[in-house]
Coordinates of C-alpha atoms in Angstrom, one line a residue:
M1 CA 0.0 0.0 0.0
R2 CA 1.2 3.5 -0.8
T3 CA 0.3 6.7 0.8
L4 CA 1.2 10.2 -0.3
R5 CA 2.2 13.0 2.0
R6 CA 2.3 16.5 0.6
N7 CA 3.6 19.7 2.2
V8 CA 3.9 23.2 0.9
T9 CA 6.7 25.5 1.8
E10 CA 7.0 29.1 0.8
N11 CA 8.8 28.3 -2.5
R12 CA 8.8 24.6 -2.9
L13 CA 6.3 21.8 -2.9
T14 CA 7.5 18.5 -1.2
I15 CA 5.9 15.2 -2.2
S16 CA 6.9 12.3 0.0
R17 CA 6.1 8.6 -0.9
R18 CA 6.1 6.2 2.0
R19 CA 6.2 2.5 1.3
T20 CA 4.8 0.2 4.1
E21 CA 5.6 -3.5 3.9
K22 CA 4.1 -6.5 5.7
K23 CA 7.1 -7.2 7.8
T24 CA 7.6 -7.4 11.6
S25 CA 10.8 -5.3 11.3
P26 CA 10.3 -1.6 11.7
N27 CA 12.4 -0.9 8.6
K28 CA 10.8 1.8 6.4
T29 CA 11.9 3.4 3.2
E30 CA 10.9 6.9 2.4
K31 CA 11.8 9.0 -0.6
S32 CA 11.0 12.7 -1.1
V33 CA 10.8 14.6 -4.3
Q34 CA 10.8 18.3 -4.2
I35 CA 8.9 20.1 -7.0
P36 CA 9.0 23.9 -7.3
V37 CA 5.6 25.5 -6.8
D38 CA 5.9 27.4 -10.1
I39 CA 5.9 24.0 -11.9
I40 CA 2.8 22.9 -9.9
I41 CA 1.1 26.2 -10.8
E42 CA 2.0 25.7 -14.5
I43 CA 0.4 22.2 -14.4
L44 CA -2.8 23.6 -12.7
L45 CA -3.0 26.4 -15.3
R46 CA -3.7 23.8 -17.9
L47 CA -6.8 22.5 -16.2
P48 CA -10.3 23.9 -16.7
A49 CA -11.9 25.9 -13.9
K50 CA -14.3 23.0 -13.2
S51 CA -11.3 20.7 -12.4
I52 CA -9.6 23.4 -10.3
A53 CA -12.8 23.6 -8.1
T54 CA -12.6 19.8 -7.6
C55 CA -8.9 20.0 -6.7
R56 CA -9.7 22.4 -3.8
C57 CA -11.4 19.4 -2.1
V58 CA -8.3 17.2 -2.3
S59 CA -6.3 18.5 0.6
K60 CA -5.1 21.6 2.4
L61 CA -2.0 21.5 0.1
W62 CA -4.1 21.9 -3.0
I63 CA -6.3 24.7 -1.7
S64 CA -3.3 26.6 -0.4
V65 CA -1.7 26.6 -3.8
I66 CA -4.9 27.3 -5.7
C67 CA -5.9 30.2 -3.5
R68 CA -2.7 32.1 -3.9
Q69 CA -3.4 35.5 -5.5
D70 CA -0.6 35.1 -8.1
F71 CA -2.2 31.8 -9.2
T72 CA -5.8 33.1 -9.5
E73 CA -4.6 36.2 -11.4
L74 CA -2.4 34.2 -13.8
F75 CA -5.2 31.8 -14.4
L76 CA -7.6 34.6 -15.3
T77 CA -4.9 36.2 -17.6
R78 CA -4.5 33.0 -19.5
S79 CA -8.3 32.5 -19.7
L80 CA -8.5 35.9 -21.4
H81 CA -6.5 34.4 -24.3
R82 CA -8.8 31.4 -24.7
P83 CA -12.3 32.9 -24.5
Q84 CA -15.4 30.7 -24.4
L85 CA -19.1 30.9 -25.4
L86 CA -21.3 30.8 -22.4
F87 CA -24.9 29.5 -22.7
C88 CA -27.5 29.9 -20.0
C89 CA -30.6 27.8 -20.4
K90 CA -33.6 28.7 -18.3
K91 CA -36.0 26.0 -17.3
D92 CA -38.7 25.9 -14.6
G93 CA -37.1 28.9 -12.9
N94 CA -33.7 27.3 -12.8
L95 CA -30.5 28.4 -14.7
F96 CA -28.3 25.8 -16.4
F97 CA -24.9 26.9 -17.7
F98 CA -22.9 25.4 -20.5
S99 CA -19.6 26.5 -22.1
S100 CA -18.0 25.9 -25.5
P101 CA -14.7 27.0 -27.0
Q102 CA -15.0 30.3 -28.8
L103 CA -13.2 29.2 -32.0
Q104 CA -11.0 31.8 -33.6
N105 CA -11.9 30.2 -37.0
P106 CA -15.4 28.7 -36.5
Y107 CA -15.5 26.2 -39.4
E108 CA -16.6 23.1 -37.5
N109 CA -19.2 22.1 -35.0
S110 CA -18.7 22.3 -31.3
S111 CA -19.9 20.7 -28.1
A112 CA -21.1 22.4 -25.0
I113 CA -19.8 21.3 -21.7
S114 CA -22.2 21.3 -18.7
L115 CA -21.1 23.6 -15.9
K116 CA -23.4 24.3 -12.9
N117 CA -27.1 25.0 -12.3
F118 CA -28.8 27.4 -9.9
S119 CA -32.4 27.4 -8.7
L120 CA -35.1 30.1 -8.7
C121 CA -33.1 32.7 -10.6
Y122 CA -34.0 35.5 -13.0
K123 CA -32.8 38.8 -14.4
I124 CA -29.3 37.7 -15.4
S125 CA -26.5 40.1 -16.1
R126 CA -23.8 39.7 -18.8
P127 CA -20.7 37.8 -17.6
V128 CA -18.0 40.0 -16.2
N129 CA -14.5 38.5 -15.9
G130 CA -16.0 35.0 -15.4
L131 CA -18.7 36.1 -12.9
I132 CA -22.5 36.7 -13.3
C133 CA -25.0 38.6 -11.3
F134 CA -28.7 37.6 -11.0
K135 CA -31.7 37.8 -8.7
R136 CA -32.8 34.7 -6.7
K137 CA -35.5 33.8 -4.2
E138 CA -34.0 32.9 -0.8
M139 CA -36.2 32.3 2.2
N140 CA -39.2 34.0 0.5
E141 CA -37.0 37.1 -0.2
T142 CA -35.4 38.4 -3.4
V143 CA -31.7 38.7 -3.1
T144 CA -28.9 39.8 -5.5
V145 CA -26.4 36.9 -6.1
I146 CA -22.9 36.9 -7.6
C147 CA -22.1 33.5 -9.0
N148 CA -19.2 31.7 -10.8
P149 CA -20.8 29.4 -13.4
S150 CA -17.5 27.5 -13.8
T151 CA -17.1 26.6 -10.1
G152 CA -20.6 26.8 -8.8
H153 CA -19.7 29.2 -6.0
T154 CA -22.2 31.9 -5.1
L155 CA -22.2 35.0 -2.9
S156 CA -25.5 36.6 -1.7
L157 CA -25.4 40.3 -1.3
P158 CA -27.1 42.2 1.5
K159 CA -30.4 44.0 1.1
P160 CA -30.1 47.5 -0.4
M161 CA -30.9 50.5 1.8
K162 CA -33.8 51.4 -0.4
T163 CA -36.2 48.8 -1.7
S164 CA -38.1 50.6 -4.5
I165 CA -39.9 48.3 -6.9
G166 CA -38.0 47.4 -10.0
P167 CA -34.5 48.9 -9.7
S168 CA -32.2 47.8 -12.5
R169 CA -29.1 45.9 -11.5
F170 CA -25.8 46.3 -13.3
F171 CA -22.7 44.2 -12.6
V172 CA -19.6 46.0 -13.7
Y173 CA -15.8 45.8 -13.4
E174 CA -13.1 48.4 -13.1
P175 CA -9.9 47.0 -14.8
I176 CA -7.3 49.4 -13.2
Q177 CA -8.1 48.7 -9.6
K178 CA -9.5 45.3 -10.5
Q179 CA -12.8 45.9 -8.6
F180 CA -16.2 44.4 -9.2
K181 CA -19.2 46.6 -8.4
V182 CA -23.0 46.3 -8.4
L183 CA -25.0 49.4 -9.4
L184 CA -28.7 49.7 -8.5
S185 CA -30.4 52.4 -10.7
Y186 CA -33.7 54.0 -9.9
K187 CA -35.9 56.6 -11.6
S188 CA -35.0 59.1 -9.0
D189 CA -31.7 61.0 -8.7
E190 CA -30.3 58.5 -6.2
H191 CA -28.7 55.2 -6.9
Q192 CA -26.8 52.6 -4.9
V193 CA -23.4 51.0 -5.3
L194 CA -21.8 48.0 -3.6
T195 CA -18.1 47.3 -4.1
L196 CA -16.8 43.8 -3.7
G197 CA -13.4 43.2 -2.2
T198 CA -13.3 46.0 0.3
G199 CA -13.7 43.9 3.5
E200 CA -17.3 44.8 4.0
L201 CA -20.4 44.3 1.8
S202 CA -22.5 47.4 2.1
W203 CA -24.5 49.7 -0.2
R204 CA -23.7 53.3 -0.6
I205 CA -26.0 56.1 -2.0
I206 CA -24.6 58.0 -5.0
E207 CA -26.3 60.9 -6.7
C208 CA -27.2 61.3 -10.4
S209 CA -28.0 64.8 -11.7
M210 CA -30.4 63.6 -14.4
P211 CA -33.3 61.4 -13.3
H212 CA -34.0 58.9 -16.1
I213 CA -36.0 55.9 -17.2
L214 CA -33.7 53.0 -18.2
G215 CA -33.7 51.1 -21.5
M216 CA -33.3 47.4 -22.2
S217 CA -29.6 47.0 -23.0
E218 CA -26.3 47.7 -21.4
I219 CA -22.6 47.1 -21.9
C220 CA -19.5 47.7 -19.8
I221 CA -16.4 48.7 -21.7
N222 CA -13.0 49.5 -20.2
G223 CA -14.5 50.5 -16.8
V224 CA -17.5 52.5 -18.2
L225 CA -21.1 51.3 -18.1
Y226 CA -23.3 52.4 -21.0
Y227 CA -27.1 52.0 -21.1
P228 CA -29.9 53.8 -23.0
A229 CA -32.4 55.9 -21.1
I230 CA -34.9 58.7 -21.4
N231 CA -34.4 62.0 -19.5
L232 CA -37.4 62.4 -17.2
S233 CA -37.2 66.2 -17.3
S234 CA -37.0 66.8 -21.1
G235 CA -38.0 63.5 -22.6
D236 CA -34.8 63.4 -24.6
Y237 CA -33.3 60.1 -25.6
I238 CA -29.9 59.7 -24.0
I239 CA -27.1 57.2 -23.3
V240 CA -26.0 57.1 -19.7
C241 CA -22.2 56.7 -19.1
F242 CA -21.3 55.5 -15.6
D243 CA -17.6 55.6 -14.8
V244 CA -17.1 52.6 -12.5
R245 CA -14.0 54.0 -10.8
S246 CA -15.1 57.5 -10.0
E247 CA -18.8 56.5 -9.7
K248 CA -19.8 59.6 -11.7
F249 CA -22.5 59.9 -14.4
R250 CA -22.3 61.7 -17.7
F251 CA -24.8 61.7 -20.6
I252 CA -24.7 61.5 -24.4
T253 CA -27.7 63.0 -26.1
V254 CA -28.9 60.7 -28.9
M255 CA -29.4 62.2 -32.3
E256 CA -32.7 61.5 -34.0
E257 CA -31.2 59.1 -36.6
F258 CA -29.6 57.0 -33.9
I259 CA -32.6 56.6 -31.6
K260 CA -33.7 53.2 -33.0
A261 CA -30.2 51.8 -32.8
A262 CA -29.6 53.1 -29.3
H263 CA -32.9 52.2 -27.7
D264 CA -34.2 49.3 -29.7
G265 CA -30.9 47.6 -30.7
T266 CA -28.3 45.7 -28.8
L267 CA -25.4 47.6 -27.3
I268 CA -22.0 45.8 -27.8
N269 CA -18.3 46.2 -27.4
Y270 CA -16.8 46.8 -30.9
N271 CA -13.0 46.8 -30.7
G272 CA -13.1 48.8 -27.4
K273 CA -15.8 51.2 -28.7
L274 CA -19.5 51.5 -27.8
A275 CA -21.6 50.2 -30.7
S276 CA -25.1 49.0 -31.4
L277 CA -26.5 46.2 -33.7
V278 CA -30.0 46.6 -35.0
S279 CA -32.2 45.2 -37.8
E280 CA -35.7 45.9 -39.2
R281 CA -36.9 43.9 -36.2
Y282 CA -34.9 45.9 -33.8
C283 CA -32.8 43.7 -31.5
F284 CA -34.0 40.5 -33.2
V285 CA -33.3 38.9 -36.6
D286 CA -35.4 36.4 -38.4
G287 CA -36.0 35.1 -41.9
R288 CA -37.8 38.4 -42.9
S289 CA -34.8 40.5 -42.0
K290 CA -32.9 41.9 -45.0
S291 CA -29.9 43.6 -43.4
I292 CA -28.0 44.4 -40.2
E293 CA -26.9 47.9 -39.2
L294 CA -23.8 48.4 -37.1
W295 CA -23.5 51.9 -35.4
V296 CA -20.2 52.8 -33.8
L297 CA -19.5 55.7 -31.5
Q298 CA -16.4 57.3 -32.9
D299 CA -16.3 60.5 -30.7
A300 CA -18.4 60.8 -27.6
E301 CA -17.7 64.5 -27.1
K302 CA -18.7 65.4 -30.6
K303 CA -21.5 62.8 -30.6
E304 CA -20.2 61.3 -33.9
W305 CA -21.4 57.9 -34.9
S306 CA -20.5 55.8 -38.0
K307 CA -23.1 53.6 -39.7
H308 CA -22.4 50.4 -41.5
T309 CA -25.1 48.4 -43.3
Y310 CA -24.6 44.7 -44.1
V311 CA -27.0 42.8 -46.5
L312 CA -27.9 39.3 -45.4
P313 CA -27.3 36.5 -48.0
A314 CA -30.0 35.3 -50.4
W315 CA -30.5 32.0 -48.6
W316 CA -31.2 33.6 -45.3
Q317 CA -35.0 33.7 -45.5
H318 CA -35.3 30.0 -46.5
R319 CA -32.8 28.8 -43.9
I320 CA -34.0 30.8 -40.9
G321 CA -37.8 31.0 -41.5
T322 CA -39.6 32.1 -38.4
L323 CA -36.7 31.4 -36.0
N324 CA -35.9 34.3 -33.8
L325 CA -32.3 35.2 -33.3
R326 CA -30.6 37.6 -30.9
F327 CA -27.5 39.7 -31.5
V328 CA -24.8 38.3 -29.3
G329 CA -22.0 40.7 -30.2
V330 CA -18.9 41.0 -32.5
T331 CA -16.1 38.5 -32.1
R332 CA -12.4 39.5 -31.9
T333 CA -12.1 38.5 -35.6
N334 CA -14.8 41.0 -36.5
E335 CA -17.7 38.6 -37.0
I336 CA -21.3 39.5 -35.9
M337 CA -22.6 36.6 -33.9
L338 CA -26.3 35.7 -33.8
S339 CA -27.9 33.0 -31.6
P340 CA -31.5 31.6 -31.3
C341 CA -33.6 32.9 -28.4
Y342 CA -34.8 29.4 -27.6
Q343 CA -33.1 26.0 -27.6
T344 CA -33.6 24.3 -30.9
V345 CA -32.4 20.9 -32.3
P346 CA -30.1 21.4 -34.0
F347 CA -28.9 24.6 -32.2
D348 CA -27.0 26.7 -34.8
V349 CA -25.2 30.0 -34.1
Y350 CA -24.4 32.3 -37.0
Y351 CA -21.3 34.3 -37.8
F352 CA -21.4 37.2 -40.3
N353 CA -17.9 38.2 -41.4
I354 CA -17.8 42.0 -41.6
E355 CA -14.8 42.1 -43.9
R356 CA -15.7 39.3 -46.3
K357 CA -19.5 39.9 -46.1
T358 CA -20.1 36.1 -45.7
M359 CA -22.3 34.2 -43.3
M360 CA -21.7 30.8 -41.8
S361 CA -23.3 28.6 -39.1
V362 CA -21.9 26.4 -36.4
A363 CA -23.9 23.7 -34.6
I364 CA -23.6 23.5 -30.9
Q365 CA -24.3 20.1 -29.4
G366 CA -25.0 19.0 -25.8
M367 CA -28.0 21.1 -24.8
E368 CA -30.8 19.1 -26.5
A369 CA -32.5 18.4 -23.2
F370 CA -33.6 22.0 -23.1
Q371 CA -35.4 22.1 -26.4
G372 CA -38.0 24.9 -26.5
H373 CA -36.6 26.7 -23.4
L374 CA -35.2 30.2 -23.3
V375 CA -31.4 30.4 -23.8
F376 CA -29.0 33.3 -23.5
T377 CA -25.6 33.3 -25.3
Y378 CA -22.6 35.3 -24.3
L379 CA -19.3 36.0 -26.1
D380 CA -15.8 36.2 -24.5
H381 CA -16.6 34.4 -21.3
V382 CA -13.5 33.6 -19.3
E383 CA -12.9 31.2 -16.5
N384 CA -12.2 32.7 -13.0
V385 CA -11.1 30.5 -10.1
K386 CA -11.0 33.2 -7.4
L387 CA -13.1 32.2 -4.4
L388 CA -16.1 34.5 -4.0
H389 CA -15.7 34.6 -0.2
N390 CA -12.4 36.3 -0.7
M391 CA -14.2 39.2 -2.5
F392 CA -15.8 40.6 0.7

């Protein structure tokens, strides 16, 4: 019989193998092999986040290595270079997450890997550095929850100071200070912010000089949250810009020709710039759609937008029919991605190449059990192995 004894020192991992023989003599042989921690880290970096979560349960040795700040940051950095598609299927009030490699050249079918599921959830945010925010029923109360779909860890946030009906929740990230925040927006001039990682989870009141009604889309780009809204005082269409670091609001007045794209389209990150995708059916595309419009904010101060129109291929109507697709975003290789609103069999996602003006489809397998149920698709999802309880 062999047993393993593992110890971690500051710079070196020691693995000892002890052989026990069936003899009356007390003679024992023991050999130790010292492996540098950086080599162990390099090995762990090659594992998916789901496997990392399992390794935490092996021993104190493993959890001490995996919880090191340098390891979690390096794992996230590497994940940024291998982004994934994240699928969220909603069934009977439960959320089921799947992931699939985000292919740089999507020319072949792909399989979705099951991650975790969460019960009694709704109002999901876009993924932010591997984490997601949603609302969930707990003990007959509605709470805001941060979750890691790769590891299954969750963190329930405290009640806000003000409980007006229907505040919008935004989950945002500030890349310079590496801080996650949750913003609650109301129609009044007061909003609430909670910062994770400060040692105390508490809401703070921040002021907004322009009371507004929120729109249906949002996107956080380089530490700035953008969402469409209507100025309650003037009735003007605006885009709200919330600087995550300073927690200050500013506003962009929407020109008349851009109102449809800003308020009825889908806001996206286009090469680091705010942009919007819209069709004749606003934020949806089906077989009747003839073209896609891409609006890009070139200069926020001058309110300058560029408009690009892309005609869909001739086979589009016959292939899509009455199927409803959503805009997912634009990939790093400048392809507009479209995904069905409901799980279908087969489940095909579509890529329109902006430069070549070509459309192609990729079949995603593995979610057939959710046929007919609502599904959300997200681009550029990354795996994050940081423990949520370390984000207090």
